[in-house]
mmCIF file of C-alpha atoms in Angstrom:
data_model
loop_
_atom_site.group_PDB
_atom_site.id
_atom_site.type_symbol
_atom_site.label_atom_id
_atom_site.label_comp_id
_atom_site.label_asym_id
_atom_site.label_seq_id
_atom_site.Cartn_x
_atom_site.Cartn_y
_atom_site.Cartn_z
ATOM 1 C CA MET A 34 -129.292 -158.228 67.261
ATOM 2 C CA PHE A 35 -126.641 -155.662 68.059
ATOM 3 C CA THR A 36 -127.453 -152.207 69.334
ATOM 4 C CA LYS A 37 -124.484 -149.888 69.035
ATOM 5 C CA VAL A 38 -124.132 -147.385 71.846
ATOM 6 C CA ARG A 39 -121.385 -144.937 70.897
ATOM 7 C CA GLY A 40 -119.621 -144.842 74.224
ATOM 8 C CA ARG A 41 -119.913 -148.558 74.773
ATOM 9 C CA ALA A 42 -121.280 -151.392 72.625
ATOM 10 C CA VAL A 43 -124.251 -153.234 74.142
ATOM 11 C CA ARG A 44 -125.398 -156.616 72.869
ATOM 12 C CA ALA A 45 -129.126 -157.355 73.027
ATOM 13 C CA SER A 46 -129.545 -161.136 73.196
ATOM 14 C CA VAL A 47 -131.726 -163.842 74.611
ATOM 15 C CA PHE A 48 -131.644 -164.505 78.336
ATOM 16 C CA ALA A 49 -129.539 -167.650 78.025
ATOM 17 C CA GLY A 50 -126.888 -165.836 76.027
ATOM 18 C CA PHE A 51 -126.868 -162.995 78.529
ATOM 19 C CA CYS A 52 -126.285 -165.476 81.347
ATOM 20 C CA CYS A 53 -123.337 -166.946 79.466
ATOM 21 C CA VAL A 54 -121.833 -163.495 79.142
ATOM 22 C CA LEU A 55 -122.175 -163.002 82.867
ATOM 23 C CA LEU A 56 -120.630 -166.390 83.654
ATOM 24 C CA LEU A 57 -117.743 -166.116 81.221
ATOM 25 C CA GLY A 58 -116.995 -162.415 81.371
ATOM 26 C CA GLY A 59 -118.350 -161.370 84.726
ATOM 27 C CA ALA A 60 -115.005 -160.966 86.445
ATOM 28 C CA GLY A 61 -113.686 -158.731 83.695
ATOM 29 C CA TYR A 62 -116.881 -156.675 83.667
ATOM 30 C CA VAL A 63 -116.744 -156.175 87.437
ATOM 31 C CA TRP A 64 -113.098 -155.106 87.113
ATOM 32 C CA GLU A 65 -114.066 -152.603 84.433
ATOM 33 C CA LEU A 66 -116.822 -151.132 86.577
ATOM 34 C CA ARG A 67 -114.454 -150.792 89.536
ATOM 35 C CA ALA A 68 -111.781 -149.229 87.348
ATOM 36 C CA LEU A 69 -114.249 -146.730 85.909
ATOM 37 C CA ALA A 70 -115.597 -145.903 89.374
ATOM 38 C CA ALA A 71 -112.119 -144.732 90.376
ATOM 39 C CA PHE A 72 -112.511 -141.888 87.861
ATOM 40 C CA LEU A 73 -116.050 -140.759 88.781
ATOM 41 C CA ASP A 74 -117.360 -138.012 91.047
ATOM 42 C CA ASP A 75 -120.941 -137.207 92.069
ATOM 43 C CA GLY A 76 -120.444 -133.464 91.606
ATOM 44 C CA ASP A 77 -123.681 -131.555 92.119
ATOM 45 C CA PRO A 78 -126.366 -133.942 90.799
ATOM 46 C CA VAL A 79 -129.215 -131.534 91.509
ATOM 47 C CA ARG A 80 -127.655 -128.854 89.352
ATOM 48 C CA GLY A 81 -125.938 -131.253 86.953
ATOM 49 C CA SER A 82 -122.553 -129.632 87.405
ATOM 50 C CA TYR A 83 -119.027 -130.647 88.368
ATOM 51 C CA ALA A 84 -116.083 -128.365 89.182
ATOM 52 C CA GLN A 85 -112.868 -130.164 88.190
ATOM 53 C CA ASP A 86 -110.037 -130.255 90.726
ATOM 54 C CA PRO A 87 -107.150 -128.359 89.076
ATOM 55 C CA GLY A 88 -104.480 -130.742 90.318
ATOM 56 C CA ALA A 89 -106.328 -133.810 89.054
ATOM 57 C CA ALA A 90 -106.862 -132.085 85.699
ATOM 58 C CA ASP A 91 -103.158 -131.278 85.407
ATOM 59 C CA ASP A 92 -102.349 -134.936 86.162
ATOM 60 C CA THR A 93 -104.742 -135.982 83.386
ATOM 61 C CA ALA A 94 -103.013 -133.686 80.899
ATOM 62 C CA SER A 95 -99.636 -135.102 81.897
ATOM 63 C CA ALA A 96 -100.936 -138.652 81.472
ATOM 64 C CA VAL A 97 -102.134 -137.879 77.937
ATOM 65 C CA LEU A 98 -98.701 -136.534 77.035
ATOM 66 C CA ASP A 99 -96.967 -139.478 78.690
ATOM 67 C CA GLY A 100 -97.553 -142.065 76.004
ATOM 68 C CA MET A 101 -100.975 -141.348 74.444
ATOM 69 C CA ALA A 102 -100.079 -138.341 72.294
ATOM 70 C CA GLN A 103 -97.494 -135.618 71.897
ATOM 71 C CA GLU A 104 -97.755 -131.921 71.293
ATOM 72 C CA GLY A 105 -96.765 -130.675 67.875
ATOM 73 C CA LEU A 106 -97.473 -131.348 64.225
ATOM 74 C CA PRO A 107 -97.541 -134.745 62.531
ATOM 75 C CA PRO A 108 -94.488 -135.337 60.319
ATOM 76 C CA GLY A 109 -94.901 -133.701 56.917
ATOM 77 C CA ASP A 110 -97.266 -130.956 58.063
ATOM 78 C CA GLY A 111 -94.605 -128.262 57.654
ATOM 79 C CA ASP A 112 -93.428 -125.601 60.048
ATOM 80 C CA THR A 113 -96.564 -123.504 60.358
ATOM 81 C CA GLY A 114 -99.247 -126.154 60.624
ATOM 82 C CA PRO A 115 -102.991 -125.673 60.200
ATOM 83 C CA VAL A 116 -104.465 -122.218 60.619
ATOM 84 C CA PRO A 117 -107.351 -121.868 63.094
ATOM 85 C CA GLY A 118 -110.514 -121.268 61.106
ATOM 86 C CA GLY A 119 -108.569 -121.465 57.857
ATOM 87 C CA GLY A 120 -109.159 -123.391 54.671
ATOM 88 C CA PRO A 121 -112.117 -123.275 52.307
ATOM 89 C CA GLU A 122 -114.193 -125.692 54.410
ATOM 90 C CA HIS A 123 -113.820 -123.427 57.429
ATOM 91 C CA ARG A 124 -114.676 -120.281 55.491
ATOM 92 C CA GLY A 125 -117.853 -121.852 54.145
ATOM 93 C CA SER A 126 -116.891 -121.275 50.509
ATOM 94 C CA VAL A 127 -117.338 -124.936 49.541
ATOM 95 C CA ARG A 128 -120.801 -125.795 48.222
ATOM 96 C CA TRP A 129 -122.469 -128.362 50.433
ATOM 97 C CA GLN A 130 -123.482 -131.636 48.855
ATOM 98 C CA PRO A 131 -124.415 -135.010 50.363
ATOM 99 C CA SER A 132 -121.837 -137.768 50.604
ATOM 100 C CA ASP A 133 -121.978 -140.279 47.781
ATOM 101 C CA PRO A 134 -122.323 -143.000 48.904
ATOM 102 C CA LEU A 135 -123.874 -142.107 52.264
ATOM 103 C CA GLU A 136 -120.975 -143.516 54.252
ATOM 104 C CA ALA A 137 -118.549 -141.893 56.648
ATOM 105 C CA ARG A 138 -115.045 -141.485 55.289
ATOM 106 C CA PRO A 139 -111.732 -140.163 56.699
ATOM 107 C CA ALA A 140 -111.527 -136.373 56.720
ATOM 108 C CA PRO A 141 -108.866 -133.721 57.280
ATOM 109 C CA ALA A 142 -108.503 -132.736 60.911
ATOM 110 C CA ASP A 143 -110.448 -129.616 61.905
ATOM 111 C CA PRO A 144 -108.703 -127.394 64.477
ATOM 112 C CA ALA A 145 -111.975 -126.874 66.371
ATOM 113 C CA VAL A 146 -112.955 -130.556 66.499
ATOM 114 C CA GLY A 147 -111.037 -133.040 68.582
ATOM 115 C CA ALA A 148 -110.861 -136.260 70.534
ATOM 116 C CA LEU A 149 -111.798 -136.694 74.196
ATOM 117 C CA PHE A 150 -109.134 -138.657 76.054
ATOM 118 C CA SER A 151 -109.574 -140.547 79.323
ATOM 119 C CA PRO A 152 -106.166 -141.757 80.571
ATOM 120 C CA GLY A 153 -106.022 -144.412 83.243
ATOM 121 C CA GLU A 154 -107.298 -147.957 83.467
ATOM 122 C CA ASP A 155 -110.973 -147.035 83.155
ATOM 123 C CA GLY A 156 -111.844 -149.702 80.592
ATOM 124 C CA ASP A 157 -112.060 -147.247 77.679
ATOM 125 C CA PRO A 158 -109.726 -146.726 74.711
ATOM 126 C CA ASP A 159 -107.277 -143.833 74.891
ATOM 127 C CA HIS A 160 -109.811 -141.548 73.226
ATOM 128 C CA HIS A 161 -113.380 -142.645 73.757
ATOM 129 C CA CYS A 162 -115.470 -139.742 72.420
ATOM 130 C CA SER A 163 -115.332 -136.555 70.346
ATOM 131 C CA ALA A 164 -116.113 -132.886 70.976
ATOM 132 C CA SER A 165 -116.015 -129.494 69.292
ATOM 133 C CA VAL A 166 -115.348 -125.914 70.262
ATOM 134 C CA VAL A 167 -118.523 -123.859 70.233
ATOM 135 C CA HIS A 168 -118.562 -120.092 70.072
ATOM 136 C CA SER A 169 -119.168 -118.617 73.530
ATOM 137 C CA PRO A 170 -118.656 -115.310 75.329
ATOM 138 C CA GLY A 171 -115.738 -116.722 77.327
ATOM 139 C CA GLY A 172 -114.131 -118.441 74.350
ATOM 140 C CA ASP A 173 -113.511 -121.593 76.388
ATOM 141 C CA LEU A 174 -116.474 -123.893 75.766
ATOM 142 C CA ILE A 175 -116.727 -127.278 74.057
ATOM 143 C CA ALA A 176 -119.853 -129.307 73.312
ATOM 144 C CA THR A 177 -120.131 -133.090 73.483
ATOM 145 C CA ALA A 178 -122.601 -135.806 74.478
ATOM 146 C CA ALA A 179 -123.567 -136.131 78.135
ATOM 147 C CA HIS A 180 -122.862 -139.871 78.063
ATOM 148 C CA CYS A 181 -119.230 -139.049 77.215
ATOM 149 C CA VAL A 182 -118.704 -137.141 80.452
ATOM 150 C CA HIS A 183 -121.249 -138.554 82.910
ATOM 151 C CA ASP A 184 -121.645 -142.320 83.251
ATOM 152 C CA GLY A 185 -122.844 -143.053 86.779
ATOM 153 C CA GLY A 186 -120.943 -139.932 87.838
ATOM 154 C CA PHE A 187 -118.884 -137.151 86.303
ATOM 155 C CA ARG A 188 -115.670 -138.380 84.708
ATOM 156 C CA THR A 189 -112.627 -136.891 86.424
ATOM 157 C CA ASN A 190 -110.031 -138.013 83.842
ATOM 158 C CA LEU A 191 -111.040 -136.066 80.742
ATOM 159 C CA ALA A 192 -108.837 -134.149 78.323
ATOM 160 C CA PHE A 193 -109.513 -132.618 74.912
ATOM 161 C CA GLY A 194 -107.158 -132.678 71.927
ATOM 162 C CA PRO A 195 -108.364 -130.179 69.280
ATOM 163 C CA GLY A 196 -107.229 -130.999 65.758
ATOM 164 C CA TYR A 197 -105.818 -134.341 66.924
ATOM 165 C CA ARG A 198 -104.306 -136.577 64.244
ATOM 166 C CA ASP A 199 -101.955 -139.545 64.138
ATOM 167 C CA GLY A 200 -100.894 -139.226 67.767
ATOM 168 C CA PHE A 201 -100.111 -135.501 67.564
ATOM 169 C CA LEU A 202 -101.755 -132.542 69.279
ATOM 170 C CA PRO A 203 -101.053 -129.428 67.184
ATOM 171 C CA TYR A 204 -102.866 -127.179 69.672
ATOM 172 C CA GLY A 205 -101.898 -128.925 72.878
ATOM 173 C CA VAL A 206 -104.032 -130.696 75.450
ATOM 174 C CA TRP A 207 -106.905 -128.975 77.279
ATOM 175 C CA VAL A 208 -108.713 -129.987 80.460
ATOM 176 C CA PRO A 209 -112.074 -129.067 81.998
ATOM 177 C CA THR A 210 -112.565 -126.541 84.715
ATOM 178 C CA ARG A 211 -116.280 -127.343 84.855
ATOM 179 C CA ILE A 212 -118.702 -129.810 83.286
ATOM 180 C CA ASP A 213 -122.422 -129.090 82.896
ATOM 181 C CA VAL A 214 -125.181 -131.524 81.952
ATOM 182 C CA ASP A 215 -128.944 -131.429 82.331
ATOM 183 C CA PRO A 216 -130.052 -132.888 85.714
ATOM 184 C CA ARG A 217 -132.452 -135.133 83.801
ATOM 185 C CA TRP A 218 -129.437 -136.884 82.328
ATOM 186 C CA VAL A 219 -127.982 -137.395 85.812
ATOM 187 C CA THR A 220 -131.152 -138.899 87.252
ATOM 188 C CA GLY A 221 -132.394 -140.977 84.342
ATOM 189 C CA ARG A 222 -129.995 -140.863 81.374
ATOM 190 C CA ASP A 223 -132.779 -139.229 79.389
ATOM 191 C CA PRO A 224 -131.716 -139.479 75.711
ATOM 192 C CA ASP A 225 -133.514 -136.202 74.988
ATOM 193 C CA HIS A 226 -130.870 -134.488 77.160
ATOM 194 C CA ASP A 227 -127.683 -136.202 75.967
ATOM 195 C CA VAL A 228 -125.733 -132.934 75.676
ATOM 196 C CA ALA A 229 -122.886 -131.517 77.761
ATOM 197 C CA PHE A 230 -120.810 -128.353 77.788
ATOM 198 C CA LEU A 231 -117.311 -128.152 79.266
ATOM 199 C CA ARG A 232 -115.256 -125.089 80.088
ATOM 200 C CA MET A 233 -111.622 -125.670 79.225
ATOM 201 C CA ARG A 234 -108.131 -124.436 80.028
ATOM 202 C CA ARG A 235 -104.659 -125.385 78.826
ATOM 203 C CA PRO A 236 -102.290 -126.396 81.654
ATOM 204 C CA GLY A 237 -99.096 -124.393 81.635
ATOM 205 C CA HIS A 238 -100.626 -121.629 79.516
ATOM 206 C CA PRO A 239 -102.592 -119.418 81.915
ATOM 207 C CA GLY A 240 -104.934 -116.981 80.212
ATOM 208 C CA GLN A 241 -104.890 -118.683 76.807
ATOM 209 C CA ARG A 242 -108.420 -119.032 75.425
ATOM 210 C CA LEU A 243 -109.351 -122.131 73.493
ATOM 211 C CA GLU A 244 -111.368 -120.282 70.861
ATOM 212 C CA ASP A 245 -108.495 -117.875 70.242
ATOM 213 C CA ALA A 246 -106.181 -120.823 69.642
ATOM 214 C CA VAL A 247 -108.344 -122.948 67.321
ATOM 215 C CA GLY A 248 -111.439 -120.990 66.362
ATOM 216 C CA ALA A 249 -114.888 -122.519 66.783
ATOM 217 C CA ALA A 250 -116.555 -125.336 64.898
ATOM 218 C CA GLY A 251 -119.480 -122.967 64.607
ATOM 219 C CA ALA A 252 -121.968 -120.725 66.299
ATOM 220 C CA ILE A 253 -124.674 -122.638 68.118
ATOM 221 C CA ARG A 254 -128.318 -122.530 67.053
ATOM 222 C CA PHE A 255 -131.341 -123.590 69.054
ATOM 223 C CA GLY A 256 -134.596 -124.710 67.480
ATOM 224 C CA ALA A 257 -133.026 -125.030 64.029
ATOM 225 C CA PRO A 258 -135.633 -125.847 61.364
ATOM 226 C CA LEU A 259 -135.413 -129.313 59.854
ATOM 227 C CA PRO A 260 -134.683 -130.803 57.391
ATOM 228 C CA ALA A 261 -131.334 -129.067 56.980
ATOM 229 C CA PRO A 262 -128.145 -129.903 55.056
ATOM 230 C CA ALA A 263 -125.696 -131.103 57.705
ATOM 231 C CA ARG A 264 -122.332 -132.728 58.294
ATOM 232 C CA LEU A 265 -121.293 -134.907 61.210
ATOM 233 C CA MET A 266 -117.696 -135.391 62.278
ATOM 234 C CA GLY A 267 -115.967 -137.468 64.937
ATOM 235 C CA TYR A 268 -113.067 -139.694 65.919
ATOM 236 C CA PRO A 269 -113.560 -143.478 65.903
ATOM 237 C CA ASN A 270 -111.957 -144.891 69.034
ATOM 238 C CA THR A 271 -109.896 -147.261 66.875
ATOM 239 C CA ALA A 272 -108.605 -144.585 64.469
ATOM 240 C CA GLU A 273 -106.187 -141.674 64.716
ATOM 241 C CA GLU A 274 -107.924 -139.335 62.314
ATOM 242 C CA PRO A 275 -111.508 -138.043 62.107
ATOM 243 C CA LEU A 276 -114.212 -139.099 59.719
ATOM 244 C CA GLU A 277 -117.183 -137.196 58.360
ATOM 245 C CA CYS A 278 -120.405 -137.697 56.429
ATOM 246 C CA ARG A 279 -122.910 -135.290 54.876
ATOM 247 C CA ASN A 280 -126.649 -135.735 54.541
ATOM 248 C CA ASN A 281 -129.851 -133.899 55.389
ATOM 249 C CA ALA A 282 -130.590 -133.821 59.109
ATOM 250 C CA VAL A 283 -134.250 -134.613 59.660
ATOM 251 C CA ALA A 284 -136.555 -134.678 62.670
ATOM 252 C CA ALA A 285 -136.891 -137.982 64.519
ATOM 253 C CA GLY A 286 -139.837 -137.023 66.665
ATOM 254 C CA PRO A 287 -140.085 -133.768 68.621
ATOM 255 C CA SER A 288 -136.851 -134.148 70.589
ATOM 256 C CA GLN A 289 -134.318 -135.871 68.317
ATOM 257 C CA LEU A 290 -132.687 -135.253 64.960
ATOM 258 C CA ARG A 291 -131.470 -137.989 62.649
ATOM 259 C CA LEU A 292 -128.772 -138.107 60.015
ATOM 260 C CA ASP A 293 -128.631 -141.251 57.869
ATOM 261 C CA CYS A 294 -124.998 -142.144 57.194
ATOM 262 C CA ALA A 295 -123.453 -145.590 57.425
ATOM 263 C CA ASP A 296 -120.222 -146.601 59.168
ATOM 264 C CA VAL A 297 -120.149 -144.028 61.969
ATOM 265 C CA PRO A 298 -118.569 -146.147 64.740
ATOM 266 C CA ASN A 299 -117.962 -145.974 68.483
ATOM 267 C CA GLY A 300 -115.866 -142.993 69.560
ATOM 268 C CA THR A 301 -117.713 -140.498 67.375
ATOM 269 C CA SER A 302 -120.186 -139.751 70.172
ATOM 270 C CA GLY A 303 -120.159 -136.074 71.027
ATOM 271 C CA GLY A 304 -118.885 -135.064 67.594
ATOM 272 C CA PRO A 305 -120.611 -132.052 66.038
ATOM 273 C CA VAL A 306 -123.569 -131.985 63.689
ATOM 274 C CA LEU A 307 -122.993 -128.831 61.617
ATOM 275 C CA THR A 308 -125.145 -127.179 58.988
ATOM 276 C CA GLY A 309 -123.654 -126.175 55.649
ATOM 277 C CA ASP A 310 -122.747 -122.735 57.032
ATOM 278 C CA ARG A 311 -120.983 -124.286 60.068
ATOM 279 C CA THR A 312 -123.738 -123.738 62.598
ATOM 280 C CA LEU A 313 -123.802 -126.313 65.412
ATOM 281 C CA ILE A 314 -127.264 -127.891 65.676
ATOM 282 C CA GLY A 315 -126.440 -131.140 67.472
ATOM 283 C CA VAL A 316 -123.878 -133.580 68.851
ATOM 284 C CA ILE A 317 -123.830 -137.290 68.068
ATOM 285 C CA GLY A 318 -125.736 -138.963 70.885
ATOM 286 C CA GLY A 319 -129.314 -139.090 72.053
ATOM 287 C CA ARG A 320 -131.448 -142.024 70.920
ATOM 288 C CA ASP A 321 -129.766 -145.437 71.159
ATOM 289 C CA GLY A 322 -126.635 -143.789 72.525
ATOM 290 C CA GLY A 323 -126.042 -142.080 69.185
ATOM 291 C CA GLY A 324 -127.395 -144.555 66.665
ATOM 292 C CA ASP A 325 -126.577 -147.766 64.851
ATOM 293 C CA GLU A 326 -124.681 -148.857 61.742
ATOM 294 C CA GLU A 327 -126.861 -146.786 59.398
ATOM 295 C CA THR A 328 -128.120 -143.790 61.389
ATOM 296 C CA SER A 329 -126.814 -141.181 63.813
ATOM 297 C CA TYR A 330 -128.953 -139.222 66.242
ATOM 298 C CA SER A 331 -128.688 -136.098 68.377
ATOM 299 C CA SER A 332 -130.831 -134.587 71.073
ATOM 300 C CA ARG A 333 -132.521 -131.522 69.585
ATOM 301 C CA PHE A 334 -130.994 -128.227 70.650
ATOM 302 C CA ASP A 335 -134.122 -126.845 72.299
ATOM 303 C CA ALA A 336 -134.853 -124.362 75.089
ATOM 304 C CA ALA A 337 -133.407 -126.744 77.690
ATOM 305 C CA VAL A 338 -130.099 -126.987 75.810
ATOM 306 C CA ARG A 339 -130.071 -123.202 75.452
ATOM 307 C CA ALA A 340 -130.431 -122.869 79.226
ATOM 308 C CA LEU A 341 -127.638 -125.402 79.741
ATOM 309 C CA TYR A 342 -125.359 -123.558 77.308
ATOM 310 C CA GLU A 343 -126.019 -120.238 79.023
ATOM 311 C CA ARG A 344 -125.392 -121.734 82.462
ATOM 312 C CA ALA A 345 -122.145 -123.349 81.312
ATOM 313 C CA GLY A 346 -120.885 -120.026 79.954
ATOM 314 C CA ARG A 347 -121.465 -118.125 83.172
ATOM 315 C CA ASP A 348 -118.809 -117.751 85.876
#
């Protein structure tokens, strides 16, 4: 049996098989753990917060642009490129309907949705998760899954590429100034609190606000009633364009929501779950690390997530 965890894939097997994995792959696994540890910081575990060192963040941005991706438009996109918040999908004028069949398929890049990069030999692909810009008073906030940014410690090598496609960054590369997660994620990886908010800046462009540059994937809503027509979106870590799927989001117990769509692979963790009117009600994550081959989950956006969002938006 395979259980897909959308930051890493974990194989559930019998004890003998597990021992073989340890014997045959142990050295590589230990190397991966050591490599990842080089990009982790304890931050403030009691508060669940990490203030990113500006110099390290600038180095991360440079590393992304030194071989992973380049700023600008993909060939054939014209001189002006995509318009932040533009297009019928962004304006909400397209009637929502479920995907048929209920399978994720490639989608046009959305300026307010992007890939999370982690340059360096940390054992992850170039972009390992997804995130989206959420409307906030400071105009600088993105939402993603906590397991994308805190895995035994806060990741120190994160960068965000809004609207990323085919190796190009039409809106540049952005880096965190601060990362906020619920302390219950830090202490116990509680799947009911698999949500994170990051404040972002663009190196070399002081004063530029992320939301001014790309718009927002949507306003955020807490305690949204379910079921609700919804769309998930994210970047597979083996693909250079996003995918999406539409279906009704339903409750999966009191603290999780579920959206049944097949073929939503690793790398989509942290991608937004949006209602038909582009309201953010979840991020791919939560139960089973985000789901399996048929179902995606999200921690419910409850009072605790509201408090986290408000804390992340404060100076």
